[in-house]
Short mmCIF file of C-alpha atoms in Angstrom, two decimals:
data_model
loop_
_atom_site.label_atom_id
_atom_site.label_comp_id
_atom_site.label_asym_id
_atom_site.label_seq_id
_atom_site.Cartn_x
_atom_site.Cartn_y
_atom_site.Cartn_z
CA GLN A 796 -124.50 -55.77 -117.45
CA VAL A 797 -121.56 -58.30 -116.73
CA GLN A 798 -119.61 -60.05 -119.47
CA LEU A 799 -118.38 -62.71 -119.15
CA GLN A 800 -115.13 -64.82 -121.36
CA GLU A 801 -113.58 -68.43 -120.58
CA SER A 802 -110.14 -69.02 -121.15
CA GLY A 803 -108.03 -72.49 -121.16
CA PRO A 804 -106.75 -75.66 -123.35
CA GLY A 805 -108.74 -76.96 -125.50
CA LEU A 806 -107.48 -80.11 -125.22
CA VAL A 807 -106.79 -82.28 -122.03
CA LYS A 808 -105.19 -85.71 -122.04
CA PRO A 809 -107.51 -88.53 -120.32
CA SER A 810 -106.81 -88.58 -116.21
CA GLN A 811 -105.41 -85.18 -116.42
CA THR A 812 -106.61 -82.04 -114.94
CA LEU A 813 -109.11 -79.59 -116.70
CA SER A 814 -108.64 -75.99 -115.72
CA LEU A 815 -110.69 -73.11 -117.04
CA THR A 816 -110.73 -69.60 -116.23
CA CYS A 817 -113.82 -67.22 -116.46
CA THR A 818 -112.51 -63.29 -116.67
CA VAL A 819 -115.21 -60.70 -115.73
CA SER A 820 -115.85 -57.26 -116.71
CA GLY A 821 -118.24 -54.87 -116.47
CA GLY A 822 -118.57 -55.25 -112.86
CA SER A 823 -116.83 -56.45 -109.74
CA ILE A 824 -116.45 -60.23 -108.56
CA ASN A 825 -116.25 -58.80 -105.37
CA SER A 826 -119.89 -56.75 -104.94
CA GLY A 827 -121.72 -59.64 -102.79
CA SER A 828 -124.80 -59.00 -105.38
CA TYR A 829 -123.48 -62.42 -107.63
CA PHE A 830 -122.88 -66.04 -107.57
CA TRP A 831 -120.54 -67.18 -110.00
CA SER A 832 -121.16 -70.72 -111.54
CA TRP A 833 -119.90 -73.28 -113.90
CA ILE A 834 -122.22 -75.38 -116.50
CA ARG A 835 -121.19 -77.70 -119.32
CA GLN A 836 -122.82 -79.09 -122.55
CA PRO A 837 -121.80 -82.29 -124.31
CA ALA A 838 -122.20 -81.89 -127.96
CA GLY A 839 -125.86 -82.43 -128.91
CA ASN A 840 -126.69 -82.72 -125.49
CA GLY A 841 -128.17 -80.63 -122.74
CA LEU A 842 -127.22 -78.35 -119.78
CA GLU A 843 -125.51 -79.62 -116.64
CA TRP A 844 -124.70 -76.96 -113.91
CA ILE A 845 -121.65 -78.64 -112.02
CA GLY A 846 -120.70 -76.07 -109.49
CA ARG A 847 -120.85 -71.96 -108.23
CA VAL A 848 -118.71 -69.94 -106.17
CA TYR A 849 -119.57 -66.59 -104.34
CA SER A 850 -116.96 -63.90 -103.54
CA ASN A 851 -115.96 -65.27 -100.39
CA GLY A 852 -114.91 -68.24 -101.80
CA ASP A 853 -118.28 -70.78 -100.63
CA THR A 854 -118.96 -72.97 -102.92
CA LYS A 855 -121.62 -75.50 -103.86
CA TYR A 856 -121.02 -78.55 -105.94
CA ASN A 857 -122.93 -80.78 -108.29
CA PRO A 858 -122.59 -84.28 -106.32
CA SER A 859 -121.82 -86.01 -110.08
CA VAL A 860 -118.62 -84.22 -110.34
CA LYS A 861 -117.92 -82.95 -106.11
CA SER A 862 -115.46 -85.43 -105.40
CA ARG A 863 -113.23 -84.07 -108.37
CA LEU A 864 -114.10 -80.69 -108.64
CA THR A 865 -112.59 -77.45 -107.06
CA ILE A 866 -114.18 -73.90 -108.12
CA SER A 867 -112.17 -70.56 -106.49
CA VAL A 868 -112.36 -67.00 -107.15
CA ASP A 869 -109.46 -64.47 -107.42
CA THR A 870 -110.96 -61.24 -106.71
CA SER A 871 -107.74 -59.26 -107.38
CA LYS A 872 -107.81 -60.44 -111.03
CA ASN A 873 -111.65 -60.56 -111.25
CA GLN A 874 -111.93 -64.06 -112.19
CA PHE A 875 -112.81 -67.47 -110.41
CA SER A 876 -111.85 -71.11 -112.24
CA LEU A 877 -112.24 -74.34 -112.21
CA LYS A 878 -110.06 -77.28 -111.44
CA LEU A 879 -111.99 -80.76 -112.55
CA THR A 880 -109.38 -83.81 -112.09
CA SER A 881 -108.81 -87.18 -113.52
CA VAL A 882 -111.01 -86.49 -116.30
CA THR A 883 -112.30 -88.75 -118.90
CA ALA A 884 -114.22 -88.54 -122.18
CA ALA A 885 -117.40 -88.38 -120.86
CA ASP A 886 -115.65 -84.65 -119.63
CA THR A 887 -115.91 -83.79 -122.95
CA ALA A 888 -118.28 -80.69 -123.62
CA VAL A 889 -118.31 -77.02 -123.97
CA TYR A 890 -117.72 -75.13 -120.89
CA PHE A 891 -120.11 -72.03 -119.76
CA CYS A 892 -119.43 -69.63 -116.93
CA ALA A 893 -122.33 -67.83 -116.01
CA VAL A 894 -123.75 -65.14 -113.28
CA SER A 895 -127.09 -65.07 -111.26
CA GLY A 896 -128.56 -63.60 -108.34
CA SER A 897 -129.08 -65.32 -104.87
CA LEU A 898 -132.19 -66.53 -106.89
CA TYR A 899 -130.24 -68.97 -109.35
CA HIS A 900 -131.17 -68.44 -112.84
CA PHE A 901 -128.73 -67.33 -114.83
CA ASP A 902 -128.48 -64.03 -116.18
CA SER A 903 -125.76 -63.48 -118.24
CA TRP A 904 -123.27 -66.58 -119.74
CA GLY A 905 -119.61 -66.55 -121.35
CA LYS A 906 -119.87 -67.50 -124.71
CA GLY A 907 -118.49 -70.89 -124.02
CA THR A 908 -115.35 -73.01 -124.34
CA LEU A 909 -115.18 -76.56 -125.80
CA VAL A 910 -112.78 -78.47 -124.23
CA THR A 911 -111.94 -82.55 -125.65
CA VAL A 912 -110.32 -84.82 -123.24
CA SER A 913 -108.69 -87.18 -125.56
CA SER A 914 -105.11 -88.41 -125.72
CA GLU B 389 -131.94 -84.38 -107.12
CA ILE B 390 -135.01 -83.22 -109.13
CA VAL B 391 -135.10 -84.32 -112.79
CA MET B 392 -136.61 -81.68 -115.21
CA THR B 393 -138.44 -83.48 -118.21
CA GLN B 394 -139.36 -81.58 -121.24
CA SER B 395 -142.12 -82.21 -124.13
CA PRO B 396 -141.78 -82.70 -126.40
CA ALA B 397 -138.23 -83.48 -127.77
CA THR B 398 -139.11 -81.66 -131.17
CA LEU B 399 -141.59 -79.27 -131.80
CA SER B 400 -142.64 -78.34 -135.49
CA VAL B 401 -144.52 -75.21 -136.01
CA SER B 402 -145.30 -72.76 -138.54
CA PRO B 403 -143.86 -69.07 -138.58
CA GLY B 404 -146.71 -66.64 -136.77
CA GLU B 405 -148.39 -69.42 -134.89
CA ARG B 406 -148.61 -70.67 -131.10
CA ALA B 407 -145.62 -73.13 -129.70
CA THR B 408 -146.60 -74.44 -126.34
CA LEU B 409 -143.43 -76.22 -124.44
CA SER B 410 -144.34 -78.31 -121.50
CA CYS B 411 -141.83 -79.02 -118.70
CA ARG B 412 -142.62 -81.35 -115.54
CA ALA B 413 -140.43 -81.70 -112.24
CA SER B 414 -139.98 -84.87 -110.22
CA GLN B 415 -141.07 -82.69 -107.25
CA SER B 416 -143.04 -79.92 -106.50
CA PHE B 417 -141.65 -76.62 -106.37
CA SER B 418 -142.95 -72.74 -106.48
CA ARG B 419 -141.53 -69.69 -108.44
CA HIS B 420 -137.86 -70.87 -108.90
CA LEU B 421 -138.37 -72.23 -112.80
CA ALA B 422 -136.88 -70.07 -115.73
CA TRP B 423 -137.03 -71.29 -119.14
CA TYR B 424 -133.97 -70.24 -121.73
CA GLN B 425 -133.08 -70.43 -125.61
CA GLN B 426 -130.10 -71.32 -127.15
CA LYS B 427 -129.02 -71.19 -130.50
CA PRO B 428 -126.61 -73.03 -132.56
CA GLY B 429 -123.17 -71.92 -131.40
CA GLN B 430 -124.43 -70.14 -128.90
CA ALA B 431 -124.94 -69.67 -125.22
CA PRO B 432 -128.33 -70.21 -123.48
CA ARG B 433 -130.50 -66.95 -123.21
CA LEU B 434 -132.52 -66.35 -120.04
CA LEU B 435 -135.82 -65.64 -121.24
CA ILE B 436 -138.29 -66.23 -118.37
CA TYR B 437 -137.71 -66.61 -114.86
CA GLY B 438 -139.68 -66.86 -111.53
CA ILE B 439 -141.99 -68.95 -113.28
CA SER B 440 -143.68 -65.93 -115.51
CA THR B 441 -141.02 -63.01 -115.05
CA ARG B 442 -139.55 -61.75 -118.66
CA ALA B 443 -136.08 -61.01 -118.51
CA THR B 444 -134.84 -57.53 -119.60
CA GLY B 445 -135.47 -57.00 -123.50
CA ILE B 446 -137.54 -60.41 -124.19
CA PRO B 447 -140.78 -59.64 -126.54
CA ASP B 448 -144.16 -60.03 -124.66
CA ARG B 449 -144.75 -62.70 -127.37
CA PHE B 450 -142.90 -65.01 -124.79
CA SER B 451 -144.98 -66.10 -121.52
CA GLY B 452 -144.25 -68.88 -119.05
CA SER B 453 -146.91 -70.21 -116.71
CA GLY B 454 -147.66 -73.21 -114.14
CA SER B 455 -147.49 -74.51 -110.85
CA GLY B 456 -146.49 -77.43 -108.45
CA THR B 457 -144.62 -79.84 -111.18
CA GLU B 458 -146.18 -78.51 -114.50
CA PHE B 459 -144.83 -75.34 -116.28
CA THR B 460 -145.22 -74.00 -120.16
CA LEU B 461 -143.46 -71.92 -122.23
CA THR B 462 -145.98 -70.21 -124.79
CA ILE B 463 -144.65 -68.31 -127.72
CA SER B 464 -147.74 -66.51 -129.08
CA SER B 465 -146.67 -66.12 -132.24
CA LEU B 466 -143.69 -67.44 -133.62
CA GLN B 467 -141.13 -65.33 -135.72
CA SER B 468 -138.34 -66.67 -137.70
CA GLU B 469 -135.92 -66.17 -134.48
CA ASP B 470 -137.67 -68.16 -132.24
CA PHE B 471 -136.54 -71.34 -133.66
CA ALA B 472 -133.92 -72.75 -131.41
CA VAL B 473 -133.61 -75.23 -128.25
CA TYR B 474 -135.21 -74.15 -125.24
CA TYR B 475 -134.13 -75.33 -121.86
CA CYS B 476 -136.48 -75.28 -118.31
CA GLN B 477 -134.40 -74.76 -115.46
CA GLN B 478 -135.06 -75.73 -111.66
CA TYR B 479 -133.49 -73.40 -108.91
CA PHE B 480 -135.12 -74.50 -106.07
CA ASN B 481 -133.41 -77.31 -104.93
CA TRP B 482 -129.49 -78.05 -105.22
CA PRO B 483 -128.13 -79.41 -107.39
CA LEU B 484 -129.55 -76.96 -110.02
CA THR B 485 -130.95 -78.94 -113.06
CA PHE B 486 -132.09 -78.12 -116.51
CA GLY B 487 -134.63 -80.34 -118.66
CA GLN B 488 -132.91 -81.84 -121.51
CA GLY B 489 -134.25 -79.25 -124.01
CA THR B 490 -137.11 -78.93 -126.50
CA ARG B 491 -136.04 -78.42 -130.56
CA LEU B 492 -138.17 -75.57 -131.99
CA GLU B 493 -138.26 -76.36 -135.72
CA ILE B 494 -139.86 -74.29 -138.76
CA LYS B 495 -142.92 -76.57 -139.94
#
């Protein structure tokens, strides 16, 4: 089964850019069978899907963050990444990467990484 | 956007008893409904997809049902490891959305 691991800074200053990477193991990000998503969870709150990328670079974003979000894929490193610009305290959350098939239920998740937006 | 509303917010049930969790969608759809279990400090785990299909390795005490806008997750005989937060998720339409969760606690 595919395994995922998030990495990136745990602290970002307001107005700056939040950057995270998800490293995929146990399968190829370029297999063509999978879609790669980012999902976040503010402390004590529910889950918000924020966007996904396919191996060819095709993306879908949640309108709630679309103007600030870029998700990209690096097939040579078996990784995909998230960049969220102009962050505020409202972007503080645990960020998960996850994988789905063409039916978008999430079969595997990373363990999650906490990102705090604070000066 | 399809809004998913779960009820109750908290459900108190004794071990060995049945738990019934509800999820209502703001518009009707078929098949594209999943349930997840999340324990503190962990990622969610897929339990059910396609309304009623158990994911790999999920015990048969977990079952899903429903149609249209009303969906249910039933846990037939609660075990100690089942006390957690449960989320429903629709994947019928963009953006993908989750319910706010039901916390299942020990009575």
